Phi, psi and omega in degrees: 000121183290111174304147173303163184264158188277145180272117173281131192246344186293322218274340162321246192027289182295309193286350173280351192268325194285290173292354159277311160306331153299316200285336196285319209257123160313135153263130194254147199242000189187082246315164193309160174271165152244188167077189179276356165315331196256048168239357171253115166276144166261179186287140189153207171242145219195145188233108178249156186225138169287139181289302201225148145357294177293324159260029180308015207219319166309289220275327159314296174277010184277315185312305238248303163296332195273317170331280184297326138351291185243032156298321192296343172286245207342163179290128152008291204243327166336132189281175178243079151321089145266148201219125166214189214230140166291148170081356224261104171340325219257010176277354175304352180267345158119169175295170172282145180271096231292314178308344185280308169312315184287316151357285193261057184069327189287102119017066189281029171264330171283351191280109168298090182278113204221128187229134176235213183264306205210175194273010162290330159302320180284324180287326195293320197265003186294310183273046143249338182270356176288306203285335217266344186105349164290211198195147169240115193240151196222135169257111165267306194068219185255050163273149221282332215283277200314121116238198217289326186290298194259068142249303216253037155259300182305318175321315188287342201283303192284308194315290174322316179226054187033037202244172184237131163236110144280105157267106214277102178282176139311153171296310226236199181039041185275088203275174173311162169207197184260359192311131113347295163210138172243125165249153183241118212231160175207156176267164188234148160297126182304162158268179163254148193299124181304357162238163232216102166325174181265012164253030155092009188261160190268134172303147202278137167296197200257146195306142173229167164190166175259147185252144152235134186268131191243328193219132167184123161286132188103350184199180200241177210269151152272158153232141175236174170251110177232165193234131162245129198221141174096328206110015200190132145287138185242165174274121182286127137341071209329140167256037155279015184265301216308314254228306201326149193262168196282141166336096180342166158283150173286137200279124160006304201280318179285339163313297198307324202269337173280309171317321194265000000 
């Protein structure tokens, strides 16, 4: 007696699985920006890390400046979510500051401040303020919770409702994730101001810090030097560009001989 033929019930499955993961992943369409180009993010999930411990107060305003940046694209009135784990080591630099927030672009009558019990809780509320339409900024730190899966949900989540989420790691242990890019920020010594107070010393320049693009899909990593000025980070010049000495002069004779 001939049998019915078996039903495959994994492969729907598989091809849903498949268009999700399509849906998750940038398509790259064209080599890495450079430059100051490469200071514009795109919607998506973006990862900053401090080089040490100590520059966890860098990697915050870095978070915070790139943020705030690209607010005038965004709607007017979109809230801001920071989100962090109560009790969390990186709170020894203290809560966000509203005149500090303000510094750096950020508007703080738009800042949501949200402390939560763990970082399961952070991850939970980073993607409800994703899917509701807010712009985000998130403290994970080295926690085992942030891995591949709930990256490529937050990803997916900012993808969906064109917004960009940072999310601020640890220095050290850094597992894979679903991030668009990851930077590693350290501070830089300010230059000095050109003019001089009235005890002859000079006023603090404008923040510098080195940035490495450590992660960037489409392209291998960089480092810049950036400066924030304006309301905006800019890219410094290299200085084996800047400080290089000017070319001799061509010697009377080699001129003359060239004329002739």
């Amino acid at each position: 007696m001939p049998t019915a033929p078996r039903v495959r019930t994994g492969r729907p499955q598989l091809e849903e699985l498949r268009r999700q993961i399509q849906a998750i992943e940038t398509p790259i369409t064209g080599p890495a920006p450079t430059g100051q180009d490469a200071l514009v993010l795109a919607p998506g999930l973006h990862e900053v890390c401090p080089a040490s411990y100590l520059d966890t107060p860098a990697a915050l305003a870095f978070q915070i400046g790139m943020l705030g940046g690209g607010l005038s694209e965004q709607a007017p009135l979109r809230p801001v979510i920071w989100v962090r784990c109560a009790g969390h080591r990186a709170h020894d630099f203290g809560r966000p500051y509203p005149l500090a927030l303000a510094r750096w672009g950020l508007a703080p009558e738009r800042v949501l401040l949200v402390e939560a019990r763990d970082a399961s809780d952070v991850l939970w509320a980073m993607e409800e303020g994703l899917n509701a339409g807010a712009l985000v900024i998130g403290e994970i730190g080295a926690s085992a919770r942030y891995d591949l899966t709930a990256s490529r949900r937050l990803h997916r989540a900012a993808r969906a409702g064109g917004a960009r989420v940072l999310v601020l790691r640890g220095h050290q242990h850094i597992q894979p994730s679903a991030a668009l890019t990851r930077w590693r920020l350290s501070a830089l010594p300010s230059p000095d101001r050109p003019w001089r107070g009235a005890t002859g010393l000079p006023g603090l320049g404008a923040p510098r810090f080195r940035a490495v693009l450590e992660r960037v899909r489409g392209g291998p990593p960089k480092s810049f030097e950036i400066e924030w000025k304006n309301a905006a980070f800019h890219v410094l010049e290299p200085a084996e560009m800047a400080r290089r000495a000017a070319p001799p002069a061509p010697e009377r004779e080699t001129v003359r001989r060239l004329a002739g």
